[in-house]
XYZ file of C-alpha atoms in Angstrom:
300
model
C 62.617 -227.687 22.257
C 64.468 -227.406 18.890
C 67.991 -226.433 18.108
C 68.846 -223.841 15.497
C 72.273 -223.083 14.017
C 72.569 -219.362 13.453
C 75.111 -218.179 10.913
C 77.394 -215.410 11.975
C 76.983 -212.569 9.485
C 77.074 -208.834 9.456
C 79.573 -206.346 10.644
C 81.762 -206.807 13.673
C 80.147 -205.664 16.906
C 76.562 -205.941 15.627
C 73.993 -207.270 18.023
C 72.625 -210.762 17.535
C 68.955 -211.057 16.498
C 66.474 -212.023 19.197
C 65.929 -215.736 19.736
C 62.387 -217.067 20.207
C 61.476 -218.763 23.506
C 62.159 -222.481 23.600
C 64.823 -222.486 20.871
C 68.411 -223.463 21.643
C 71.111 -221.674 19.725
C 74.026 -223.808 18.530
C 77.185 -222.054 17.411
C 78.416 -223.021 13.907
C 81.297 -225.464 13.732
C 84.610 -223.962 12.885
C 87.310 -225.678 10.815
C 90.533 -226.547 12.598
C 93.449 -224.315 11.706
C 95.661 -225.664 8.950
C 99.242 -226.053 10.031
C 101.612 -224.350 7.651
C 104.577 -226.286 6.277
C 107.750 -225.556 8.148
C 110.240 -223.433 6.302
C 113.208 -225.416 4.956
C 116.111 -225.104 7.293
C 119.806 -225.073 6.490
C 119.956 -228.892 6.490
C 117.149 -229.175 3.895
C 118.712 -226.546 1.649
C 122.086 -228.299 1.854
C 120.498 -231.668 0.937
C 118.726 -230.092 -2.061
C 122.027 -228.543 -3.141
C 123.733 -231.932 -2.916
C 121.023 -233.571 -5.065
C 121.380 -230.822 -7.666
C 125.158 -231.218 -7.697
C 124.815 -234.993 -8.074
C 122.590 -234.598 -11.114
C 124.751 -231.967 -12.759
C 128.123 -233.518 -11.895
C 128.688 -235.172 -15.317
C 127.889 -231.972 -17.193
C 130.053 -229.872 -14.886
C 132.945 -232.326 -15.206
C 132.672 -232.295 -19.008
C 132.585 -228.499 -19.133
C 135.560 -228.360 -16.781
C 137.604 -230.675 -18.993
C 136.774 -228.610 -22.102
C 137.734 -225.357 -20.365
C 140.995 -226.838 -19.052
C 141.786 -228.181 -22.532
C 141.166 -224.786 -24.148
C 143.204 -222.992 -21.503
C 146.121 -225.428 -21.841
C 146.194 -225.000 -25.633
C 146.284 -221.218 -25.239
C 148.901 -221.066 -22.487
C 151.200 -223.891 -23.598
C 152.710 -223.700 -27.121
C 151.160 -226.925 -28.400
C 151.167 -227.241 -32.208
C 147.607 -227.419 -33.567
C 148.473 -230.477 -35.655
C 149.343 -232.302 -32.414
C 146.434 -231.257 -30.177
C 143.930 -228.716 -31.508
C 141.963 -226.558 -29.099
C 138.194 -227.114 -28.698
C 137.605 -223.802 -30.481
C 139.604 -225.091 -33.463
C 137.571 -228.313 -33.443
C 134.407 -226.202 -33.538
C 135.794 -224.444 -36.608
C 136.437 -227.880 -38.111
C 132.720 -228.610 -37.869
C 131.952 -225.410 -39.738
C 134.556 -226.004 -42.458
C 132.719 -229.125 -43.625
C 129.245 -228.557 -44.986
C 126.147 -230.047 -43.398
C 125.416 -232.168 -46.469
C 128.897 -233.692 -46.307
C 128.514 -234.417 -42.599
C 125.198 -236.176 -43.194
C 126.655 -238.226 -46.048
C 129.694 -239.370 -44.068
C 127.684 -240.096 -40.908
C 125.033 -242.062 -42.808
C 127.667 -244.148 -44.621
C 129.221 -245.186 -41.292
C 125.880 -245.676 -39.543
C 124.513 -247.830 -42.381
C 127.459 -250.216 -42.292
C 127.419 -250.367 -38.472
C 123.702 -251.161 -38.346
C 123.880 -253.815 -41.066
C 126.793 -255.609 -39.399
C 125.158 -255.263 -35.979
C 121.821 -256.710 -37.090
C 123.563 -259.530 -38.952
C 125.510 -260.426 -35.816
C 122.263 -260.599 -33.794
C 120.550 -262.790 -36.379
C 123.488 -265.220 -36.427
C 124.689 -265.097 -32.812
C 121.492 -265.729 -30.839
C 120.424 -268.916 -32.704
C 124.043 -270.125 -32.657
C 124.196 -269.565 -28.891
C 120.963 -271.519 -28.429
C 122.411 -274.428 -30.386
C 125.644 -274.326 -28.383
C 123.706 -274.334 -25.119
C 121.705 -277.377 -26.237
C 124.602 -279.497 -27.456
C 127.832 -280.192 -25.595
C 129.305 -281.790 -28.716
C 128.589 -278.693 -30.770
C 130.139 -276.519 -28.078
C 133.336 -278.591 -28.025
C 133.465 -278.457 -31.837
C 132.628 -274.841 -32.673
C 133.736 -272.850 -29.640
C 137.505 -273.257 -30.322
C 136.934 -272.059 -33.884
C 135.050 -269.008 -32.645
C 137.863 -268.214 -30.234
C 140.418 -268.474 -33.046
C 138.383 -266.101 -35.229
C 138.003 -263.637 -32.377
C 141.691 -263.819 -31.472
C 142.753 -262.900 -35.010
C 143.432 -259.129 -35.261
C 140.684 -257.696 -37.399
C 143.035 -255.007 -38.739
C 145.281 -257.748 -40.131
C 142.537 -259.594 -42.003
C 140.566 -256.516 -43.104
C 142.620 -256.040 -46.303
C 142.148 -259.734 -47.142
C 138.385 -259.396 -46.680
C 138.311 -256.312 -48.922
C 140.288 -258.068 -51.659
C 138.042 -261.135 -51.415
C 134.626 -259.461 -51.219
C 135.220 -256.263 -53.192
C 135.266 -252.568 -52.316
C 131.549 -251.935 -51.675
C 129.653 -252.162 -48.366
C 129.835 -255.961 -48.131
C 133.426 -256.257 -46.793
C 132.827 -253.469 -44.253
C 129.636 -255.160 -43.075
C 131.530 -258.449 -42.748
C 134.284 -256.770 -40.721
C 131.661 -255.261 -38.410
C 129.996 -258.662 -38.079
C 133.259 -260.385 -37.150
C 133.907 -257.848 -34.388
C 130.421 -257.867 -32.845
C 129.175 -261.457 -33.008
C 131.527 -263.089 -30.472
C 130.445 -261.098 -27.352
C 126.791 -261.779 -28.153
C 127.407 -265.526 -28.535
C 129.390 -265.845 -25.305
C 127.016 -263.749 -23.182
C 123.927 -265.512 -24.528
C 125.397 -268.960 -23.848
C 126.334 -267.846 -20.337
C 122.797 -266.613 -19.692
C 121.231 -269.791 -21.044
C 123.430 -271.922 -18.775
C 122.636 -269.704 -15.774
C 118.969 -270.715 -15.710
C 118.075 -272.136 -12.258
C 117.884 -275.954 -12.341
C 114.538 -275.823 -10.526
C 112.923 -274.057 -13.476
C 114.402 -276.563 -15.907
C 113.146 -279.508 -13.841
C 109.717 -277.888 -13.536
C 109.467 -277.519 -17.321
C 110.492 -281.161 -17.738
C 107.873 -282.296 -15.229
C 105.283 -280.434 -17.285
C 106.481 -282.390 -20.361
C 107.734 -279.300 -22.188
C 109.721 -279.985 -25.318
C 113.316 -278.814 -25.601
C 112.312 -276.019 -27.949
C 109.596 -274.758 -25.576
C 111.987 -275.083 -22.662
C 114.525 -272.979 -24.538
C 112.085 -270.297 -25.712
C 109.916 -269.993 -22.595
C 112.318 -270.767 -19.750
C 115.984 -270.404 -20.658
C 115.851 -267.511 -23.133
C 113.741 -265.180 -20.937
C 116.097 -265.830 -18.030
C 119.072 -265.003 -20.285
C 117.690 -261.621 -21.390
C 119.865 -259.571 -18.982
C 122.963 -261.284 -20.410
C 121.771 -260.811 -23.991
C 121.090 -257.098 -23.631
C 124.385 -256.531 -21.832
C 126.132 -258.013 -24.863
C 123.973 -255.993 -27.254
C 124.974 -252.769 -25.509
C 128.657 -253.653 -25.769
C 128.237 -254.663 -29.412
C 126.889 -251.210 -30.366
C 130.279 -249.597 -29.739
C 132.073 -252.504 -31.413
C 129.877 -252.102 -34.493
C 130.987 -248.492 -34.926
C 134.619 -249.561 -34.491
C 134.195 -252.260 -37.138
C 132.659 -249.816 -39.597
C 135.542 -247.375 -39.090
C 138.161 -250.120 -39.523
C 136.533 -251.118 -42.807
C 136.548 -247.487 -43.965
C 140.228 -247.182 -43.124
C 140.964 -250.029 -45.538
C 138.705 -249.193 -48.483
C 136.018 -246.527 -48.631
C 135.108 -243.342 -50.411
C 132.703 -241.992 -47.780
C 132.264 -242.361 -44.070
C 133.614 -240.871 -40.871
C 136.586 -243.255 -40.874
C 137.445 -242.146 -44.391
C 137.096 -238.511 -43.294
C 139.459 -239.050 -40.347
C 142.032 -240.742 -42.594
C 141.746 -238.023 -45.234
C 142.025 -235.210 -42.667
C 145.106 -236.624 -40.961
C 146.900 -237.084 -44.282
C 146.601 -233.320 -44.886
C 147.299 -232.437 -41.220
C 143.752 -231.164 -40.660
C 143.689 -232.626 -37.179
C 140.859 -230.363 -36.016
C 138.569 -231.882 -38.659
C 139.654 -235.380 -37.632
C 138.713 -234.566 -34.019
C 135.358 -233.244 -35.217
C 134.680 -236.533 -37.044
C 135.755 -238.413 -33.919
C 133.180 -236.495 -31.867
C 130.471 -237.475 -34.352
C 131.559 -241.125 -34.037
C 131.274 -240.922 -30.255
C 127.823 -239.371 -30.589
C 126.688 -242.220 -32.879
C 127.983 -244.825 -30.408
C 126.178 -243.155 -27.509
C 122.989 -242.921 -29.562
C 123.041 -246.625 -30.459
C 123.779 -247.567 -26.847
C 120.843 -245.446 -25.686
C 118.505 -246.998 -28.248
C 119.349 -250.512 -27.016
C 118.825 -249.416 -23.400
C 115.398 -247.973 -24.262
C 114.489 -251.162 -26.154
C 115.361 -253.239 -23.083
C 113.267 -250.981 -20.839
C 110.275 -251.159 -23.174
C 110.424 -254.806 -24.295
C 111.778 -256.701 -21.274
C 111.602 -254.357 -18.263
C 111.813 -257.280 -15.839
C 115.391 -257.937 -17.030
C 116.613 -254.647 -15.550
C 118.205 -254.679 -12.092
C 116.044 -253.454 -9.253
C 116.824 -249.857 -8.341
C-alpha cells in the first residue's frame, strides 16, 4: 500500500477526486501560524520618548538658551555694545565677507596647529626621558613648573620683541601653553604601568627602549590622548593670545579690532568661530584615538 499526498486545489466546496484502491491519502502539512508582534503599549512608547529626549537634550538646551537670550535682549533695555542679541550676532557674520572669514580663521588655525604639533614632538620624548631618569626628573621638572606658572600674557610681549612679528612668536606662545599638560599626563601614564608587566619584560630580557615602546607607552595611551584633547583648546587660546599682542590677521586680531570700534556683535561672531575650531580639533583627536588605539578607550 502506498501513500500519496494530494494537493488541495480548486474552488471551495469542490469534490475531491476519486482515490484508487489501496492508496492512502495523506493531508499536506500546514505551516504553523506566525505570531504577530504585540503592539507597543504605553510603557514602550514612554521609553522610546525618553530615549529621544535624551538624545536631543543638548540641542534643545542650546536652542532654549539662544531663545532666552534673544528674548531678554528684546525685553530688557540692554545696550548692544554690552550684550548683543543672537540676531545681531548673525548680522555680524554677514557684515564680514566670506573671504575675510576664511583668511582670519586660517591664520588662527595655522598657528594653533603648528604650536600644537611642536608641543607633541617635544613633550612625548621629554616625558619618556623623565620617566626613565629620576635625576632628570628632579632637575627639569621644577624648571617646567616655573615656566608653566609664569603668566603667558605677561611674557607674550617679550617673546614678540625677541622673535619678531611673524608667525614664530605666536607659535612659540602656543607651544608654551600646550606642552606642559602633555608632559605631565604622559609621565603619569608611563609610571602607571603595572609592575607585573615591567617585570615580565625584564624576564624576557627586553631592553629599556623596547620596554618603553612596547610596554609602558601603549599602557600610557589613555593618559596621552586625554592630554592631547585638553591641549587642543589650549592651542587655540595660545594662538589668540599671540594675535592680541602682534598680528595683522586672525580671529584674535578681529576680536581686538571689533571691540576697539564697539562692534561687539562682530567680536561675538569671531568668538563663535573660535569655539567651533576648538570643538573641531577636539573631535579630530577623539576620532584619531578611536581609529589608532581603540583599546585605550574606556569600556562602554
